[in-house]
Amino acid sequence: MKVLVVDDEALARDRLISMLSEMEGDYDVVGEATNGMQAIEQVLALKPEILLLDIHMPGMNGLEVAMHLAKHETPPAIIFTTAYDEHALAAFEAQAIAYLLKPIQKEQLTTSLQKARQLKHGQLKDIQETSENKRTHISVKLRGDLQLIPVADVQYFRADQKYIEMHHSAGISLIEESLKKLEEEFSEKFMRVHRNALIAIDAVIGVERDSLGRSSVVLIGCEERLDVSRRHVTALRRLLKSRG
Amino acid sequence: MKHSDRQIAPRFSQQSRLDGLFLPDMCSIRILLLVIIITELLAIIITLAASDKGKLWLDLGLISLFVQWVSLGSILALCLSQSLLARFDNTRAGIISFLIINLTTLLVSEVAFSLIALPSVGQGTAAHIEFLLRNLGISVIVSLLILRYFYLQYQSGRSIRAENVSRIEALQARIRPHFLFNSMNIIASLTRSDPKLAEQAVENLSQVFRASLSETKKQITLHEEISICKSYLQIEMLRLGERLKIEWHIDADVENDMIPPLLLQPLIENAVIHGIEPLPNGGTIMITARHIEDKNSLNLRVSNPCDESNGNLSSASSGNQLAHKNINARLEAIYEGLAHFKIIKESDKYTAVIDIPISLLHKSML
């Protein structure tokens, strides 16, 4: 079995690797990653079957890594590791997901390795919904591969029938999510301007009004003007005013 | 926190709302029995006070019948409107319940008046209105008393719960489970690869916990406090490696100043957890201790870099706030408002500052 070990602390990785090497069964550590982004890159490159994933990491945390990987066609089985994290533990227990508490015990590692293989993908999504984490990246499926777009690079989301168009600094991507959930998750950085559009507050330059009295918003780096529905105009103007 | 509350709410909504309202579960048997007993006592009081000679038992029967109808009607109405009441805050729910009870009283009185022609009440509009008003008067007073009773009971339950929570928080602030288990994990790893370093880590960990768990209220020198901080930082350095860098600027003349133990360490721990850990490439924590001549005070500063996009989040996190609250409370208790604690937020730097007047440095703790 190919195993990838992810933890930002070198000593924590060392310990897991040496424990795995002493275990019965053919566990082969194919790589190590020190943060979330690296973990996803390594999963795509090395295709491990099992991921030992620390939750508490700088940048993208373990829960978000799992969320993105759940969209992958053949995601690895995931075992979370954590020293102490009440919120996450409650979610794990509710979803019967494999996790290990540091310092990790040998017998528990053995049981988790067996349990992790039976995990269903949907359960990982449920964790994200119950935890208070906000994603730092949005994952885009690209011919079986995964592409990660930093939320900070997104200018706006626009709902279009079944998909959502995500406009970001590197182009346009289609994602399968709900605008309402995105709005809830990123309420601090994005605002609704129309039934079908959610814009990045930081990207707003100004509001224009045409001869018919319809308003549209101008965003940094976008030639296109987005319609602003009447009920959202005041909130948008208030935002611009507060910024001065 | 606000966000998570909203997300977790649906699952426990029923329970947490009932828990949040001061009214007890009106549909429970316990409350039903309680109300029946209170009502019967009330009926006895009214009878004893107003009954004519020789008609005691007859009056008691009639009054009980009437008052029980009012009470059971009110309980039924409150039980049915429970899910509606749960949507309001305590004040509104209280007012609405008050109205429900008194409307029930009027309703039952009205029905009683028109169905049974009570000889003692008499007939006619004037008697009718008087009957209604008298009953309403009793009902207003009794319902206020009962609602007040429920409210007091709710408050005492709540303060017991709050006390328990704060006790647990205080304990956790002392032993900091995250730090403890992370350290244990490191030591477990080092015992294989580098037993000497593991030994050192155990010693450092012991020093930090001895300081955290000691009950003594004695002050220590700044030099001793710095030694505790260094033990703590050595453990964190094992964990974070290259990512954690420390710069010390300790003036020679401050080392013998007496301060309360663990004044500086929590600030440094905050800087590690909220400043360095979120940064993939780490950063430098700067610790300064010096005398400021013109203000005549000891000035302690701990500053850490902060990720701009993360800055707001980390400074507002509950752990951080708890530490700040503790420090403020301790300074207040020891120096009675003469020492100051403040946070300076800059775009990429976060600094915690403590100022203690030099004249108070040797003041013993309470």
XYZ file of C-alpha atoms in Angstrom:
610
model
C 0.000 0.000 0.000
C 1.320 3.396 -0.966
C 1.157 5.899 1.890
C 1.660 9.671 1.871
C 2.450 11.377 5.184
C 1.365 14.992 5.573
C 2.318 17.119 8.604
C 3.973 20.487 8.961
C 6.100 19.193 11.830
C 9.135 17.169 10.782
C 9.284 15.164 14.016
C 5.658 14.168 13.712
C 6.276 12.874 10.174
C 9.400 11.007 11.274
C 7.496 9.208 13.969
C 4.707 8.086 11.662
C 7.158 6.910 9.038
C 9.153 4.849 11.485
C 5.959 3.366 12.947
C 4.739 2.425 9.483
C 8.044 0.817 8.624
C 7.755 -1.477 11.632
C 4.210 -2.487 10.912
C 3.010 -5.728 9.455
C 1.512 -5.383 6.037
C 3.220 -3.802 3.089
C 3.036 -0.118 3.865
C 5.313 1.875 1.633
C 5.774 5.574 2.380
C 6.000 7.099 -1.089
C 6.319 10.704 0.020
C 5.972 13.420 2.623
C 4.303 16.799 2.418
C 4.592 19.739 4.783
C 1.478 21.688 3.846
C -1.916 21.361 2.224
C -1.000 22.502 -1.274
C 1.980 20.192 -1.379
C -0.213 17.347 -0.163
C -2.614 17.742 -3.082
C 0.223 18.013 -5.594
C 1.798 14.857 -4.197
C -1.481 12.966 -4.221
C -1.966 13.815 -7.891
C 1.625 12.924 -8.757
C 2.243 9.867 -6.589
C -1.300 8.446 -6.365
C -1.011 7.070 -2.825
C -3.755 4.762 -1.562
C -3.639 6.076 2.001
C -3.118 9.608 3.253
C -2.083 10.314 6.833
C -3.167 13.917 7.110
C -2.550 16.421 9.880
C -5.477 18.798 10.422
C -3.644 21.725 11.902
C -1.354 23.122 9.188
C -0.500 26.627 8.002
C -2.276 27.842 4.890
C -4.632 25.141 3.726
C -5.548 22.858 6.609
C -6.121 19.119 6.497
C -9.907 19.304 6.382
C -9.777 21.469 3.281
C -7.277 19.133 1.622
C -9.702 16.259 2.203
C -12.577 18.295 0.810
C -10.731 18.987 -2.433
C -9.554 15.422 -2.767
C -13.085 14.123 -2.318
C -13.794 15.506 -5.793
C -10.989 13.502 -7.296
C -12.052 10.382 -9.168
C -9.874 8.012 -7.172
C -9.223 9.755 -3.869
C -6.910 8.079 -1.366
C -8.316 6.797 1.913
C -7.714 9.494 4.495
C -6.745 9.192 8.159
C -6.659 12.487 10.002
C -4.154 13.155 12.743
C -4.507 15.832 15.376
C -3.213 16.695 18.825
C -6.410 18.209 20.135
C -9.204 19.672 18.137
C -12.642 19.530 19.688
C -14.577 20.753 16.675
C -13.015 18.347 14.248
C -13.285 15.413 16.625
C -16.990 15.933 17.082
C -17.428 15.875 13.318
C -15.331 12.731 12.948
C -17.186 10.854 15.602
C -20.485 11.790 14.023
C -19.351 10.602 10.604
C -17.331 7.568 11.732
C -14.236 8.844 9.982
C -10.775 7.520 10.786
C -8.676 9.811 12.923
C -5.686 9.474 15.193
C -4.818 11.455 18.270
C -1.227 12.480 18.806
C 0.871 10.976 20.262
C -0.282 8.222 17.967
C -0.585 4.714 19.386
C 0.446 1.724 17.375
C -2.755 -0.301 17.758
C -4.874 2.649 16.813
C -2.798 3.236 13.728
C -3.414 -0.369 12.713
C -7.191 -0.146 13.199
C -7.409 3.193 11.416
C -5.503 1.903 8.426
C -8.144 -0.789 8.070
C -11.048 1.546 8.732
C -9.860 4.217 6.307
C -10.323 1.944 3.341
C -14.044 1.673 3.982
C -14.607 5.406 4.035
C -17.174 6.853 1.682
C -16.528 10.096 -0.165
C -19.702 11.852 0.906
C -18.663 11.729 4.537
C -15.781 14.082 3.919
C -18.101 16.717 2.553
C -20.217 16.480 5.672
C -17.222 17.312 7.832
C -16.640 20.484 5.935
C -20.233 21.485 6.462
C -20.138 21.025 10.185
C -16.711 22.499 10.792
C -16.257 26.228 10.869
C -13.539 26.154 8.273
C -13.653 28.377 5.277
C -11.790 27.137 2.238
C -8.743 29.021 1.032
C -9.020 27.458 -2.437
C -11.760 26.309 -4.773
C -11.099 23.048 -6.557
C -11.917 22.615 -10.215
C -12.153 19.240 -11.891
C -10.163 19.229 -15.076
C -10.277 16.014 -17.094
C -9.911 13.821 -14.043
C -7.285 16.097 -12.621
C -7.662 18.732 -9.923
C -6.890 22.392 -10.254
C -6.896 24.676 -7.210
C -7.826 28.328 -7.527
C -7.070 30.578 -4.531
C -10.267 32.219 -3.282
C -8.322 35.488 -3.165
C -7.945 35.363 -6.975
C -11.665 35.032 -7.649
C -13.421 38.140 -8.974
C -16.932 36.774 -9.147
C -19.155 33.694 -9.295
C -22.082 33.590 -11.681
C -24.732 30.910 -11.708
C -25.527 29.552 -15.132
C -28.164 26.807 -15.270
C -26.496 23.783 -13.706
C -22.986 25.130 -13.216
C -21.354 28.131 -11.665
C -18.894 30.149 -13.702
C -15.988 31.185 -11.529
C -14.105 34.165 -12.988
C -10.599 34.484 -11.593
C -7.280 36.044 -12.528
C -6.274 32.985 -14.563
C -9.507 32.604 -16.544
C -12.948 31.108 -16.154
C -13.693 27.744 -14.555
C -16.907 25.833 -14.176
C -17.681 24.463 -10.746
C -20.515 22.356 -9.387
C -21.522 24.151 -6.229
C -24.424 26.193 -4.990
C -24.232 29.974 -5.026
C -26.079 30.099 -1.739
C -23.507 27.883 -0.006
C -20.647 29.904 -1.476
C -22.295 33.073 -0.248
C -22.611 31.655 3.266
C -19.072 30.310 3.354
C -17.388 33.467 2.070
C -19.767 36.052 3.478
C -16.848 38.162 4.708
C -15.223 38.538 1.322
C -18.032 38.195 -1.209
C -21.406 39.835 -1.632
C -24.492 39.056 -3.649
C -25.346 41.682 -6.293
C -27.872 39.717 -8.294
C -29.877 36.521 -8.080
C -27.147 34.846 -10.123
C -23.976 36.721 -9.127
C -21.643 36.832 -6.144
C -18.756 39.307 -6.372
C -15.492 39.751 -4.464
C -15.822 42.840 -2.296
C -12.144 43.689 -2.775
C -12.518 43.647 -6.559
C -15.226 46.305 -6.708
C -14.148 49.560 -8.362
C -17.453 51.314 -8.799
C -21.107 51.236 -9.771
C -22.414 52.546 -13.098
C -25.945 53.423 -14.030
C -27.332 53.484 -17.577
C -29.998 55.739 -19.051
C -32.733 53.296 -18.049
C -31.678 53.422 -14.423
C -30.217 49.926 -14.340
C -27.076 49.570 -12.240
C -24.018 47.503 -12.972
C -20.802 46.944 -11.082
C -17.246 47.419 -12.368
C -14.672 44.919 -11.122
C -10.877 45.006 -11.249
C -9.537 43.091 -14.224
C -12.964 42.456 -15.769
C -14.126 44.134 -18.932
C -17.613 42.864 -18.442
C -20.063 44.827 -16.307
C -22.235 42.763 -14.005
C -25.890 43.604 -13.508
C -26.850 44.679 -10.025
C -30.419 43.993 -9.068
C -32.397 46.770 -7.457
C -32.531 45.235 -4.005
C -28.736 44.959 -3.813
C -27.845 48.441 -5.072
C -28.064 50.171 -1.699
C -25.856 47.634 0.055
C -23.272 47.982 -2.702
C -23.307 51.772 -2.556
C -22.993 51.673 1.199
C -19.949 49.464 0.819
C -18.311 51.869 -1.622
C -19.070 54.799 0.610
C -17.606 53.136 3.697
C -14.447 52.578 1.754
C -14.274 56.285 0.908
C -17.974 31.567 16.141
C -21.098 33.160 14.948
C -20.846 31.199 11.770
C -20.388 27.843 13.412
C -23.298 28.445 15.734
C -25.512 28.944 12.758
C -24.298 25.770 11.136
C -24.619 23.574 14.148
C -27.940 25.083 15.152
C -30.293 23.027 12.962
C -29.255 19.745 14.470
C -29.903 20.735 18.054
C -32.378 23.509 17.461
C -35.242 22.078 19.447
C -33.158 21.292 22.443
C -31.029 24.413 22.506
C -34.000 26.706 22.102
C -35.871 25.142 24.969
C -32.658 25.354 26.886
C -32.307 29.012 26.038
C -35.776 30.114 27.102
C -36.553 30.741 30.752
C -39.893 28.946 30.539
C -39.690 25.265 31.434
C -41.110 22.635 29.113
C -44.818 23.354 29.533
C -45.812 20.006 28.050
C -44.008 18.002 30.746
C -45.797 16.056 33.452
C -43.572 17.625 36.112
C -44.749 21.131 35.273
C -48.360 19.955 35.002
C -48.215 18.507 38.521
C -46.485 21.603 39.864
C -49.147 23.849 38.372
C -51.999 21.711 39.687
C -50.539 21.891 43.195
C -49.966 25.648 43.048
C -53.462 26.125 41.699
C -55.044 24.085 44.464
C -53.115 26.083 47.087
C -54.392 29.253 45.466
C -57.952 27.920 45.554
C -57.573 27.161 49.263
C -56.256 30.681 49.957
C -59.150 32.290 48.105
C -61.664 30.087 49.899
C -60.174 30.715 53.348
C -60.163 34.437 52.749
C -63.596 34.899 51.241
C -65.835 31.960 52.100
C -69.003 32.497 54.086
C -69.601 30.645 57.325
C -70.570 26.998 56.859
C -70.116 26.987 53.100
C -66.378 26.323 53.215
C -66.362 22.945 51.479
C -68.871 23.886 48.861
C -66.947 27.079 48.045
C -63.643 25.253 47.967
C -65.110 22.788 45.482
C -66.474 25.471 43.202
C -63.415 27.709 43.397
C -61.076 24.755 42.826
C -63.078 23.707 39.822
C -62.920 27.193 38.390
C -59.268 27.948 39.148
C -58.147 24.532 37.912
C -59.950 25.175 34.636
C -58.052 28.452 34.283
C -54.689 26.856 35.105
C -55.103 23.764 32.970
C -56.368 25.925 30.114
C -53.320 28.176 30.430
C -50.934 25.227 30.551
C -52.574 23.724 27.492
C -52.329 27.027 25.625
C -48.674 27.485 26.648
C -47.851 23.915 25.686
C -49.434 24.376 22.264
C -47.664 27.700 21.673
C -44.302 26.403 22.882
C -42.739 26.168 19.437
C -43.929 29.693 18.698
C -42.535 31.044 21.974
C -39.172 29.430 21.244
C -38.724 31.890 18.414
C -38.656 34.870 20.766
C -36.214 36.109 23.354
C -36.931 35.866 27.074
C -38.645 39.227 27.463
C -41.033 38.719 24.573
C -41.721 35.107 25.456
C -42.472 36.269 29.007
C -44.910 38.961 27.831
C -46.628 36.576 25.447
C -47.015 33.882 28.109
C -48.390 36.501 30.476
C -50.970 37.501 27.874
C -51.845 33.878 27.127
C -52.497 33.118 30.793
C -54.662 36.182 31.337
C -56.613 35.715 28.139
C -57.320 32.160 29.236
C -58.557 33.524 32.567
C -60.941 35.923 30.840
C -62.147 33.211 28.517
C -62.829 30.701 31.294
C -64.475 33.425 33.393
C -66.695 34.397 30.514
C -67.740 30.814 29.884
C -68.321 30.233 33.595
C -70.419 33.344 33.887
C -72.653 32.551 30.967
C -73.041 28.816 31.677
C -73.593 28.834 35.399
C -75.567 31.535 37.112
C -73.639 31.720 40.354
C -75.808 33.132 43.112
C -72.845 34.757 44.865
C -71.878 36.663 41.715
C -75.279 37.938 40.800
C -76.591 38.930 37.399
C -76.477 41.948 35.158
C -73.762 43.800 33.257
C -72.175 45.409 36.284
C -71.860 42.068 38.073
C -70.557 40.521 34.890
C -67.784 43.082 34.481
C -66.892 42.977 38.145
C -66.603 39.184 38.006
C -64.283 39.372 35.014
C -62.121 42.138 36.526
C -61.764 40.410 39.888
C -60.638 37.202 38.232
C -58.307 39.099 35.952
C -56.790 40.883 38.941
C -56.012 37.622 40.714
C -54.720 36.084 37.521
C -52.386 39.012 36.726
C -50.768 38.854 40.160
C -50.458 35.081 40.260
C -49.163 34.780 36.690
C -46.514 37.428 37.365
C -45.413 35.561 40.488
C -45.205 32.271 38.648
C -43.323 33.687 35.677
C -40.933 35.375 38.088
C -40.424 32.052 39.853
C -39.595 30.323 36.556
C -37.211 33.109 35.679
C -35.319 32.906 38.960
C -35.042 29.152 38.678
C -33.730 29.518 35.136
C -31.159 32.086 36.226
C -29.799 30.010 39.050
C -29.461 27.041 36.700
C -27.688 29.192 34.186
C -25.213 30.631 36.632
C -24.312 27.143 37.847
C -23.655 26.116 34.254
C -21.594 29.235 33.543
C -19.514 28.611 36.633
C -18.749 25.070 35.530
C -17.725 26.241 32.076
C -15.398 28.886 33.452
C -13.834 26.359 35.801
C -13.046 24.066 32.884
C -11.704 26.953 30.867
C -9.422 27.986 33.693
C -8.088 24.454 33.937
C -7.540 24.244 30.210
C -5.767 27.576 30.187
C -3.338 26.096 32.671
C -2.590 22.792 31.087
C -3.261 23.751 27.448
C -4.115 20.364 25.937
C -2.889 21.266 22.474
C 0.562 22.102 23.727
C 0.674 19.078 26.021
C -0.243 16.523 23.360
C 1.925 18.070 20.669
C 4.877 18.001 23.052
C 4.196 14.393 23.934
C 4.134 13.524 20.263
C 7.499 15.181 19.742
C 9.008 13.421 22.713
C 7.654 10.086 21.455
C 9.324 10.767 18.129
C 12.608 11.875 19.670
C 12.926 8.893 21.995
C 13.673 6.834 18.881
C 15.774 9.249 16.871
C 17.522 11.366 19.488
C 17.124 10.231 23.102
C 19.313 13.068 24.399
C 17.093 15.693 22.852
C 14.052 13.812 24.149
C 15.481 14.012 27.656
C 15.955 17.744 27.278
C 12.413 18.139 25.998
C 11.054 16.319 29.040
C 13.018 18.631 31.312
C 11.758 21.700 29.506
C 8.196 20.473 29.523
C 8.424 19.814 33.252
C 9.663 23.316 33.914
C 6.810 24.874 31.956
C 4.175 22.740 33.662
C 5.639 23.223 37.099
C 5.283 26.958 36.603
C 1.754 26.597 35.202
C 0.513 24.346 37.955
C 2.163 25.975 40.932
C -0.346 27.546 43.277
C 2.145 29.881 44.932
C 1.311 33.492 44.710
C 4.894 34.559 45.101
C 6.409 36.805 42.501
C 9.463 35.751 40.550
C 12.279 37.672 38.952
C 12.020 38.550 35.303
C 15.122 36.426 34.865
C 13.227 33.357 36.125
C 10.222 34.150 33.952
C 12.492 34.397 30.923
C 13.973 31.016 31.761
C 10.453 29.502 31.746
C 9.794 31.192 28.409
C 12.995 29.771 27.000
C 12.060 26.245 28.071
C 8.709 26.695 26.429
C 10.266 28.038 23.245
C 12.744 25.182 23.040
C 9.869 22.742 22.843
C 8.115 24.812 20.200
C 11.353 25.026 18.233
C 11.559 21.249 18.125
C 8.078 21.219 16.714
C 8.265 24.107 14.277
C 11.950 23.817 13.367
C 13.285 26.572 11.139
C 9.952 28.340 11.064
C 10.310 29.732 14.571
C 12.981 32.365 15.182
C 13.343 34.406 18.349
C 15.027 37.726 19.011
C 15.597 38.688 22.633
C 16.220 42.276 23.692
C 16.483 42.152 27.454
C 18.202 45.079 29.154
C 20.601 44.055 31.896
C 18.964 46.238 34.546
C 15.524 44.631 34.312
C 16.454 41.048 35.087
C 15.948 41.357 38.812
C 12.568 43.045 38.624
C 9.902 41.025 40.388
C 6.829 40.147 38.363
C 3.890 37.742 38.745
C 4.820 34.347 37.261
C 3.604 33.508 33.753
C 3.002 37.063 32.680
C 5.286 36.955 29.650
C 4.922 33.286 28.699
C 1.249 33.402 27.628
C 2.019 36.352 25.361
C 4.840 34.416 23.735
C 2.643 31.352 23.388
C 0.009 33.485 21.677
C 2.641 34.841 19.324
C 3.684 31.288 18.421
C 0.151 29.954 17.933
C -1.463 32.912 16.212
C 1.577 34.548 14.629
C 4.057 31.888 13.544
C 1.999 28.717 13.099
C -0.313 30.092 10.383
C 2.676 31.201 8.300
C 4.045 28.394 6.084
C 7.510 29.963 6.182
C 7.337 31.056 9.791
C 8.809 34.261 11.123
C 10.532 35.972 14.002
C 9.110 36.749 17.423
C 10.712 39.730 19.075
C 10.706 39.952 22.857
C 11.759 43.182 24.535
C 12.081 44.091 28.212
C 13.358 47.480 29.313
C 12.805 50.371 31.673
C 11.232 53.460 30.221
C 12.814 56.333 32.117
C 10.312 59.110 31.647
C 7.334 56.941 32.453
C 9.264 55.168 35.181
C 7.914 51.804 34.198
C 8.953 48.331 33.176
C 7.968 47.794 29.566
C 7.495 44.279 28.189
C 6.780 43.732 24.501
C 6.136 40.625 22.437
C 5.668 41.130 18.737
C 5.041 38.693 15.937
C 4.483 38.962 12.209
C 0.924 38.491 11.111
C -0.441 37.381 7.833
C -2.558 40.247 6.583
C -5.315 38.054 5.241
C -5.284 36.132 8.491
C -4.701 39.016 10.844
C -8.279 39.716 11.761
C -9.099 36.106 12.230
C -6.238 35.291 14.528
C -6.552 38.297 16.780
C -10.234 37.623 17.237
C -9.866 33.936 17.965
C -11.245 32.795 21.260
C -7.997 31.367 22.618
C -6.251 34.646 22.059
C -8.993 36.619 23.704
C -9.051 34.308 26.682
C -5.332 34.870 27.224
C -5.773 38.637 26.978
C -8.664 38.574 29.410
C -6.628 36.549 31.890
C -3.675 38.919 31.696
C -5.889 41.962 32.097
C -7.645 40.425 35.082
C -4.373 39.500 36.766
C -2.807 42.909 36.225
C -5.969 44.512 37.557
C -5.953 42.317 40.665
C -2.282 42.869 41.472
C -1.630 46.445 40.412
C -5.124 47.879 40.846
C -5.339 49.637 37.526
C -1.826 51.115 37.551
C -0.329 48.565 35.145
C -1.417 48.565 31.545
C -1.839 45.946 28.876
C -2.503 46.793 25.259
C -2.332 45.377 21.772
C -0.852 47.295 18.866
C -1.995 46.062 15.466
C -0.069 47.095 12.412
C -0.548 45.825 8.877
C 2.053 43.073 9.189
C 2.900 43.107 12.871
C 1.063 42.362 16.062
C 2.508 43.568 19.358
C 1.391 42.944 22.909
C 2.659 45.479 25.449
C 2.646 45.430 29.244
C 3.634 48.448 31.298
C 4.176 48.175 35.047
C 5.209 51.191 37.175
C 8.640 50.531 38.684
C 7.477 51.634 42.114
C 5.020 48.708 42.170
C 7.398 46.001 40.988
C 8.068 44.667 44.439
C 4.536 44.765 45.613
C 3.569 41.324 46.806
C 0.615 39.628 45.264
C -2.678 39.520 47.038
